[in-house]
Every structure is written in structure tokens, then in C-alpha cells.
Short mmCIF file of N, CA and C in Angstrom, two decimals:
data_model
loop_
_atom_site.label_atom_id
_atom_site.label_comp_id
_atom_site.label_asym_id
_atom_site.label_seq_id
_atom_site.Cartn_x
_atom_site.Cartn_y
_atom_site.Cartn_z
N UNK A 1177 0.83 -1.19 0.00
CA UNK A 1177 0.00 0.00 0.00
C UNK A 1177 0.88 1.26 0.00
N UNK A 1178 1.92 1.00 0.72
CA UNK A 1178 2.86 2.11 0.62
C UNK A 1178 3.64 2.59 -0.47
N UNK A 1179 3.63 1.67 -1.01
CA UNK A 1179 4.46 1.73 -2.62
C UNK A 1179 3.45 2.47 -3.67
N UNK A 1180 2.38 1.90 -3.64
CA UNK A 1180 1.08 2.55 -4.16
C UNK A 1180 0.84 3.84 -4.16
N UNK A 1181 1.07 4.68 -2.84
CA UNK A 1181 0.59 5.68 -2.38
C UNK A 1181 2.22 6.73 -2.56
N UNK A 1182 3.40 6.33 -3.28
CA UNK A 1182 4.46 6.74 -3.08
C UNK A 1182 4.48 7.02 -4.42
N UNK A 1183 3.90 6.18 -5.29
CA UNK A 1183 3.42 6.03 -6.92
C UNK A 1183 2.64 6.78 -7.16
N UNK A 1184 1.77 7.45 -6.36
CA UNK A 1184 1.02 7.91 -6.89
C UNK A 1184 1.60 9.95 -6.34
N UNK A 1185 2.22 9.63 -5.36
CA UNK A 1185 2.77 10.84 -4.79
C UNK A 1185 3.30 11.61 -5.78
N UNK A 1186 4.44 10.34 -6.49
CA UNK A 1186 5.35 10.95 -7.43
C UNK A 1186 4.56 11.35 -8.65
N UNK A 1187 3.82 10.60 -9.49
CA UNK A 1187 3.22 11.31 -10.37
C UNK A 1187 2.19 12.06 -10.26
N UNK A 1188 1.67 12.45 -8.94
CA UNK A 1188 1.39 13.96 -8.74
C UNK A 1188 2.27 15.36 -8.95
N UNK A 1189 3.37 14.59 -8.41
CA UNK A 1189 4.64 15.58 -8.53
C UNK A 1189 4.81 16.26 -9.92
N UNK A 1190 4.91 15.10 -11.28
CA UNK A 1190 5.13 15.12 -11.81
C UNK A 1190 4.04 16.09 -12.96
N UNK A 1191 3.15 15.94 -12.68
CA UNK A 1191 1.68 16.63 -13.27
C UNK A 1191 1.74 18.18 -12.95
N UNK A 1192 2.21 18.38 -11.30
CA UNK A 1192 2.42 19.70 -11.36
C UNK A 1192 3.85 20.20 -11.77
N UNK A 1193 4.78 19.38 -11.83
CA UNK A 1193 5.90 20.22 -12.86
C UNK A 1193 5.75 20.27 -14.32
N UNK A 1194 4.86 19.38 -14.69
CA UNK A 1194 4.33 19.50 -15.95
C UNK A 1194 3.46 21.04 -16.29
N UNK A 1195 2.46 20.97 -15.24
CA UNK A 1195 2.17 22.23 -15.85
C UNK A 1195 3.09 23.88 -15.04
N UNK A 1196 4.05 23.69 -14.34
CA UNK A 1196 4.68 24.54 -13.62
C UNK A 1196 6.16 25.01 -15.17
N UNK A 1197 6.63 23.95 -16.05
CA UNK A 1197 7.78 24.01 -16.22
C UNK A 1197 7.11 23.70 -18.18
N UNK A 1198 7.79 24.90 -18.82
CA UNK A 1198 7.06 25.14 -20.12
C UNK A 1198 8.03 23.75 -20.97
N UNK A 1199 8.72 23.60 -20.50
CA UNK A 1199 9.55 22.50 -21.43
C UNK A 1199 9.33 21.28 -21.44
N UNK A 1200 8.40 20.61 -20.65
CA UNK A 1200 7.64 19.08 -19.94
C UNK A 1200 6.15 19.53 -19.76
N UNK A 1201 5.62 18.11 -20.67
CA UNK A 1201 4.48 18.16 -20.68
C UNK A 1201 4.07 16.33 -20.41
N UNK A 1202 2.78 16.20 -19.74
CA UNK A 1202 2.58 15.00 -19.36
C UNK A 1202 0.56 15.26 -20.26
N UNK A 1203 0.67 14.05 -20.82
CA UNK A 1203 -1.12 13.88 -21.35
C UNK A 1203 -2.08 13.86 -19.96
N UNK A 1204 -1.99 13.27 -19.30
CA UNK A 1204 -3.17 12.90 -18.67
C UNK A 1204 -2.26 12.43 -17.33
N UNK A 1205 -3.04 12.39 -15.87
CA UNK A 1205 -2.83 11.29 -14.92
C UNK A 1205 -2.49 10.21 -15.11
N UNK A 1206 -3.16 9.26 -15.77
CA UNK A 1206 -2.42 8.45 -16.07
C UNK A 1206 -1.46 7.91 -16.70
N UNK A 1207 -1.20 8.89 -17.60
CA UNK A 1207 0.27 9.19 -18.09
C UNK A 1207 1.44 9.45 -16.82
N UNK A 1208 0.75 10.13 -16.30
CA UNK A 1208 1.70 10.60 -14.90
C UNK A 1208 2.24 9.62 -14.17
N UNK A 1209 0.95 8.38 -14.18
CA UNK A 1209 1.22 7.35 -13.15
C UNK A 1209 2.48 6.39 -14.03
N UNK A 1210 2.29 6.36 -15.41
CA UNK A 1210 3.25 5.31 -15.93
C UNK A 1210 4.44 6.17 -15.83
N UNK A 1211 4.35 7.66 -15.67
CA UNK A 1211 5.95 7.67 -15.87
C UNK A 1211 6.49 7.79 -14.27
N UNK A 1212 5.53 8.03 -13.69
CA UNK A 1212 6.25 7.72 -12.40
C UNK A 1212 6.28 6.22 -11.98
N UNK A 1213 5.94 5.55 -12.77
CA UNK A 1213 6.47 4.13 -12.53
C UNK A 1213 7.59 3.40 -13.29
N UNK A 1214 7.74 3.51 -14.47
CA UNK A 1214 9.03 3.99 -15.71
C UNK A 1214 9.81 4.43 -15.04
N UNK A 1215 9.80 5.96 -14.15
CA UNK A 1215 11.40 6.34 -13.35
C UNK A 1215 11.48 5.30 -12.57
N UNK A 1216 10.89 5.21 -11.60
CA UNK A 1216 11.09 4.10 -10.62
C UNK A 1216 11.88 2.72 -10.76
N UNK A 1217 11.60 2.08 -12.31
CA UNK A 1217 12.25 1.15 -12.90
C UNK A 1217 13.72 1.26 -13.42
N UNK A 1218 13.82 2.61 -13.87
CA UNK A 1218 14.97 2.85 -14.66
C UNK A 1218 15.67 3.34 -13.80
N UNK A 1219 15.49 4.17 -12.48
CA UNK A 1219 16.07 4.32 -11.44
C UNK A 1219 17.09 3.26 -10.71
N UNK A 1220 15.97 2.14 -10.86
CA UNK A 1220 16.55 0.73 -10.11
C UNK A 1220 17.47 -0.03 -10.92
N UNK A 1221 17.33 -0.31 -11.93
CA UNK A 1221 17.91 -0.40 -13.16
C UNK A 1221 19.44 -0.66 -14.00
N UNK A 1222 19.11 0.94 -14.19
CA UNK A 1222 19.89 1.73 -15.10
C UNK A 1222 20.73 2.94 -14.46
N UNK A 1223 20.58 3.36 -13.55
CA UNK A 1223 20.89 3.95 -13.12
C UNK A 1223 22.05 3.88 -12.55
N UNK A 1224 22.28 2.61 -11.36
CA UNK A 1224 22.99 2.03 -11.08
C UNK A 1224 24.51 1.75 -11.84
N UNK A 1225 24.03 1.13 -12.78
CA UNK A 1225 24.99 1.22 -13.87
C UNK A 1225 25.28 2.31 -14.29
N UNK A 1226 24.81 3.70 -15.07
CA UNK A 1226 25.57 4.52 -15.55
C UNK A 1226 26.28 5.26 -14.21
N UNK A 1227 25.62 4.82 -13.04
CA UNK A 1227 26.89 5.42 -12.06
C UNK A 1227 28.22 5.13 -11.82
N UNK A 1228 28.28 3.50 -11.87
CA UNK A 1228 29.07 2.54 -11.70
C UNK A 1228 30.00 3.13 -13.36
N UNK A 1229 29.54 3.03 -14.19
CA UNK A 1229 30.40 3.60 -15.36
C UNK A 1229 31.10 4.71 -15.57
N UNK A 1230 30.14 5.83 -15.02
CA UNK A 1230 30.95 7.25 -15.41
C UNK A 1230 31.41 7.55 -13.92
N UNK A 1231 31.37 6.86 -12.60
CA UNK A 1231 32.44 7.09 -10.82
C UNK A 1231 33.70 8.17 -11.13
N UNK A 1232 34.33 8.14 -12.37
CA UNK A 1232 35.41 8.77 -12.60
C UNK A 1232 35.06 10.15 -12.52
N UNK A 1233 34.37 10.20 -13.70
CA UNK A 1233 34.02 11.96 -14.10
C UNK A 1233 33.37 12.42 -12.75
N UNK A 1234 32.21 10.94 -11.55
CA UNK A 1234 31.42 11.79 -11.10
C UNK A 1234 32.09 11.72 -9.40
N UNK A 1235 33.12 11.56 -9.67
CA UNK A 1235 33.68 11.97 -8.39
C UNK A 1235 35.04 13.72 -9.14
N UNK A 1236 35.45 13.54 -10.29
CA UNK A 1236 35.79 14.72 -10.72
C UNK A 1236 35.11 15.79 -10.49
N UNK A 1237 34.20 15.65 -10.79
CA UNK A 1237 32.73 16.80 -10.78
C UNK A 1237 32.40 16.83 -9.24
N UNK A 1238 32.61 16.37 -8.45
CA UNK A 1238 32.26 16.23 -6.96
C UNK A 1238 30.93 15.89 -7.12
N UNK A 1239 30.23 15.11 -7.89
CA UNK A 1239 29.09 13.93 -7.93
C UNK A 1239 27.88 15.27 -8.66
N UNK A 1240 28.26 16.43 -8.82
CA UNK A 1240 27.80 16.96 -9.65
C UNK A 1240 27.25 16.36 -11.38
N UNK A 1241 27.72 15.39 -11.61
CA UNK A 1241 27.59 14.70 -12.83
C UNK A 1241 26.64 14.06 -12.85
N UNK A 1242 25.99 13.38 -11.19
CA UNK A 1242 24.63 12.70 -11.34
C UNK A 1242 23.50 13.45 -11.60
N UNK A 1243 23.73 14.94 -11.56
CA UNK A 1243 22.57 15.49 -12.25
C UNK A 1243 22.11 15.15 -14.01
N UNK A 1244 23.75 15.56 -14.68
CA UNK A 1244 23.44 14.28 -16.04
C UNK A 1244 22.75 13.00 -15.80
N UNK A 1245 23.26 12.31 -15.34
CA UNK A 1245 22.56 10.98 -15.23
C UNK A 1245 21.09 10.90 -14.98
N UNK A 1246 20.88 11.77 -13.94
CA UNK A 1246 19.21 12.27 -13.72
C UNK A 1246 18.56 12.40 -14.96
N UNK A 1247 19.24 13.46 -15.86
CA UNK A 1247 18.37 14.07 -17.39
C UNK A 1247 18.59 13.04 -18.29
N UNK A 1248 19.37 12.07 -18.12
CA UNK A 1248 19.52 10.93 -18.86
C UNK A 1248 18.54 10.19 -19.10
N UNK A 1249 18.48 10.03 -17.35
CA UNK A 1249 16.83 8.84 -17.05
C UNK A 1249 16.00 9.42 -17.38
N UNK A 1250 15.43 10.61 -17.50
CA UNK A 1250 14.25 11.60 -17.55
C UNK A 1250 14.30 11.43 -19.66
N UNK A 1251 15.30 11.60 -20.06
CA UNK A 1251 15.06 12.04 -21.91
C UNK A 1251 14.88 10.50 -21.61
N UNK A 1252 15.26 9.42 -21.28
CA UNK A 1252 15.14 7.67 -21.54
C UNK A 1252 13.91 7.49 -21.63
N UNK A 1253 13.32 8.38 -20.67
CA UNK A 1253 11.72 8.04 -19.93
C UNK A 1253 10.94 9.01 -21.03
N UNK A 1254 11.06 9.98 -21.22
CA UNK A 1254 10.22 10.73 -22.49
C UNK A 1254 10.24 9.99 -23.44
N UNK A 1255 11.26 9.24 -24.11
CA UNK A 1255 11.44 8.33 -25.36
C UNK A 1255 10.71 7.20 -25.36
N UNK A 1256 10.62 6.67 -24.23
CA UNK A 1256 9.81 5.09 -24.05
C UNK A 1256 8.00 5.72 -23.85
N UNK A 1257 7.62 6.83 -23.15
CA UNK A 1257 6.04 7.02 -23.24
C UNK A 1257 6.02 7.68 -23.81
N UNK A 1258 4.70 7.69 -25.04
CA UNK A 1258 3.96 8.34 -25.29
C UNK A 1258 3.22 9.30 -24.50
N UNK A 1259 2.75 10.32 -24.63
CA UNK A 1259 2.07 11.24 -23.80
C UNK A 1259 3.51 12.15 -22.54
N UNK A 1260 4.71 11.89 -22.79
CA UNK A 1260 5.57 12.41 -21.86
C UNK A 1260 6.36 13.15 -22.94
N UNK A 1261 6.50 14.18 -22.31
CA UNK A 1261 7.50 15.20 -23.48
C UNK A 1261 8.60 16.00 -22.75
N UNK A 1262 9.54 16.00 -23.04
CA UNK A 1262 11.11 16.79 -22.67
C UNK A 1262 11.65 17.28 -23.57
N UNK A 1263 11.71 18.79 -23.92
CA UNK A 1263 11.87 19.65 -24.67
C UNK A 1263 13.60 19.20 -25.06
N UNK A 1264 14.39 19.31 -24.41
CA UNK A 1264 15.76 19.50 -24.47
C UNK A 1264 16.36 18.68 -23.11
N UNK A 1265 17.82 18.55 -23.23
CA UNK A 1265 18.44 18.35 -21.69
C UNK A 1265 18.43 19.27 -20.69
N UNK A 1266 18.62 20.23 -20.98
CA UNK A 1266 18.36 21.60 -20.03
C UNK A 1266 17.34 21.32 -19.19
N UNK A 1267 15.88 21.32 -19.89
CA UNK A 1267 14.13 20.94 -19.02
C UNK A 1267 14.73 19.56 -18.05
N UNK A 1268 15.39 18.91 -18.65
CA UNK A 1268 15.31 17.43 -18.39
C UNK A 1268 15.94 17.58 -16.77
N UNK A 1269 17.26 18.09 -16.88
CA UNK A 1269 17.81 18.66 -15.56
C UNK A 1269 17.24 19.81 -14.35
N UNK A 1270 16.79 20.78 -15.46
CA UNK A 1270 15.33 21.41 -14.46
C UNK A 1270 14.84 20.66 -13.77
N UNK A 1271 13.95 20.05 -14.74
CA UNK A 1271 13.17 18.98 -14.12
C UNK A 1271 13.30 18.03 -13.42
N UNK A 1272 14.27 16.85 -13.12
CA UNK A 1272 14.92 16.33 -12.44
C UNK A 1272 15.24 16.67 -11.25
N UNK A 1273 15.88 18.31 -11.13
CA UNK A 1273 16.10 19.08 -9.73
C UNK A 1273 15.11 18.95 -9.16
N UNK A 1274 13.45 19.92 -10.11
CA UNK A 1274 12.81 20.29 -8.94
C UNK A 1274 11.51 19.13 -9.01
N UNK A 1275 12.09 17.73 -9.59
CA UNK A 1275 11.31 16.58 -8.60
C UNK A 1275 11.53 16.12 -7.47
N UNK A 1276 12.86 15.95 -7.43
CA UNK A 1276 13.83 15.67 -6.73
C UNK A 1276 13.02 16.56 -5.27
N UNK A 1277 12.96 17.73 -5.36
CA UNK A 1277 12.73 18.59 -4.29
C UNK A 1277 10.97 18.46 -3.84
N UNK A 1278 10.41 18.21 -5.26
CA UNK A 1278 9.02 18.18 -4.92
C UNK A 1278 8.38 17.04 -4.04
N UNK A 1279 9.57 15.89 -4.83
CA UNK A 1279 9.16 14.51 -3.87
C UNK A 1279 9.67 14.33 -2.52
N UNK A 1280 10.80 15.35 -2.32
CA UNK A 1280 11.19 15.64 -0.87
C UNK A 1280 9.99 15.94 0.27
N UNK A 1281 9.41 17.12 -0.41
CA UNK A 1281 8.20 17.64 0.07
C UNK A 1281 6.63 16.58 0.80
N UNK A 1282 6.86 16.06 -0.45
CA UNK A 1282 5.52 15.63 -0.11
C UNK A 1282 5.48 14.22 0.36
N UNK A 1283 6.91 13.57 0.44
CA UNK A 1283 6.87 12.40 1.13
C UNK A 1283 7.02 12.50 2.27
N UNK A 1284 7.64 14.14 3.11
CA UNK A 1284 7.82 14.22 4.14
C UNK A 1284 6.67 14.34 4.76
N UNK A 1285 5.33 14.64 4.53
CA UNK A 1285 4.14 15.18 4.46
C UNK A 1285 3.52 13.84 4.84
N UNK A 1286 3.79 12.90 3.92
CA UNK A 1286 3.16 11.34 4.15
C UNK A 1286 3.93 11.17 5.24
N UNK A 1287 5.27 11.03 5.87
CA UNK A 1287 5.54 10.59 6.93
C UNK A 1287 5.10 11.25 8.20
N UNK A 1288 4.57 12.83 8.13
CA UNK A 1288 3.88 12.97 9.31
C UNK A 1288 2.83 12.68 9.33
N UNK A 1289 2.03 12.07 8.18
CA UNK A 1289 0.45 11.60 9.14
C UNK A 1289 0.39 10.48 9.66
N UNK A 1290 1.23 9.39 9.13
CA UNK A 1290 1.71 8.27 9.63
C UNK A 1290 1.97 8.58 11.12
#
């Protein structure tokens, strides 16, 4: 149930950076829900790996580089759904930041009513 309700957190998140951020656009809720289930996968994934690959650059960068990797997963994830759109890498890293911050928000929110 918790996973459910964490799924559904995130692609709330995602619906309002959609309409907050002119460069990302999402079709519908339920568009929202597959791509917040799509990150979730490619997170677990893929992710892993392009960390494990580029450790060099992203300890050069002082781990500044996993923000690439972020817009990576995010253009991966526009390419595989339909109804998900990412203008450029630029949005992609926008965007990425301020999920990152949005899902901060509102999961902290779920842990106080708990």
C-alpha cells in the first residue's frame, strides 16, 4: 500500500511540474502514473549502472555529474512514453532538480500523518 501511495505521490509531482515548467508536458494522470512508474524502474535499473560507469568523471565533478545521469533517465523516460514530453536536456535537468525537491516535500508530508 505504501508503494502505491508513493506512486502515486510521485506522479502527482510530476503533473504539477508538468504544468509549472514550459519545457515538460505530461497527457493525462495516467500518463503521470506510468511515468512515475518507468522512473522508478529505470532508477533501479539503469541507473545504477551509468553510475558505476561514469564514478570517474562523477567523483571529478564532486558527484555533480549525477545530475546528467538524472536528465539521462528523464530524456530515456520521455522516449519510451507516449504522452511524456522533454523539450531539451536543459528541461530534463530542471526537471529532475525540482522533482527531486518536490518529492522531498511531499513524502515528508506522508511521513507525518503516519
Amino acid at each position: 500500500m505504501k508503494l502505491i501511495l508513493r506512486l502515486l505521490l510521485n506522479a502527482l509531482a510530476v503533473v504539477i511540474l508538468s504544468y509549472i515548467l514550459p519545457g515538460v508536458g505530461v497527457d493525462s494522470m495516467f500518463t503521470a502514473i506510468i511515468v512515475a512508474v518507468v522512473l522508478s524502474i529505470l532508477n533501479f535499473l539503469v541507473k545504477p549502472i551509468l553510475v558505476i560507469l561514469t564514478l570517474p568523471i562523477t567523483v571529478l565533478t564532486l558527484g555533480l555529474f549525477l545530475l546528467v545521469i538524472n536528465a539521462i533517465i528523464i530524456l530515456i523516460a520521455a522516449k519510451l512514453i507516449d504522452g511524456f514530453q522533454v523539450v531539451s536536456f536543459w528541461w530534463a535537468i530542471i526537471f529532475s532538480l525540482l522533482l527531486a525537491f518536490l518529492q522531498a516535500i511531499l513524502h515528508s508530508i506522508l511521513k507525518e500523518d503516519q
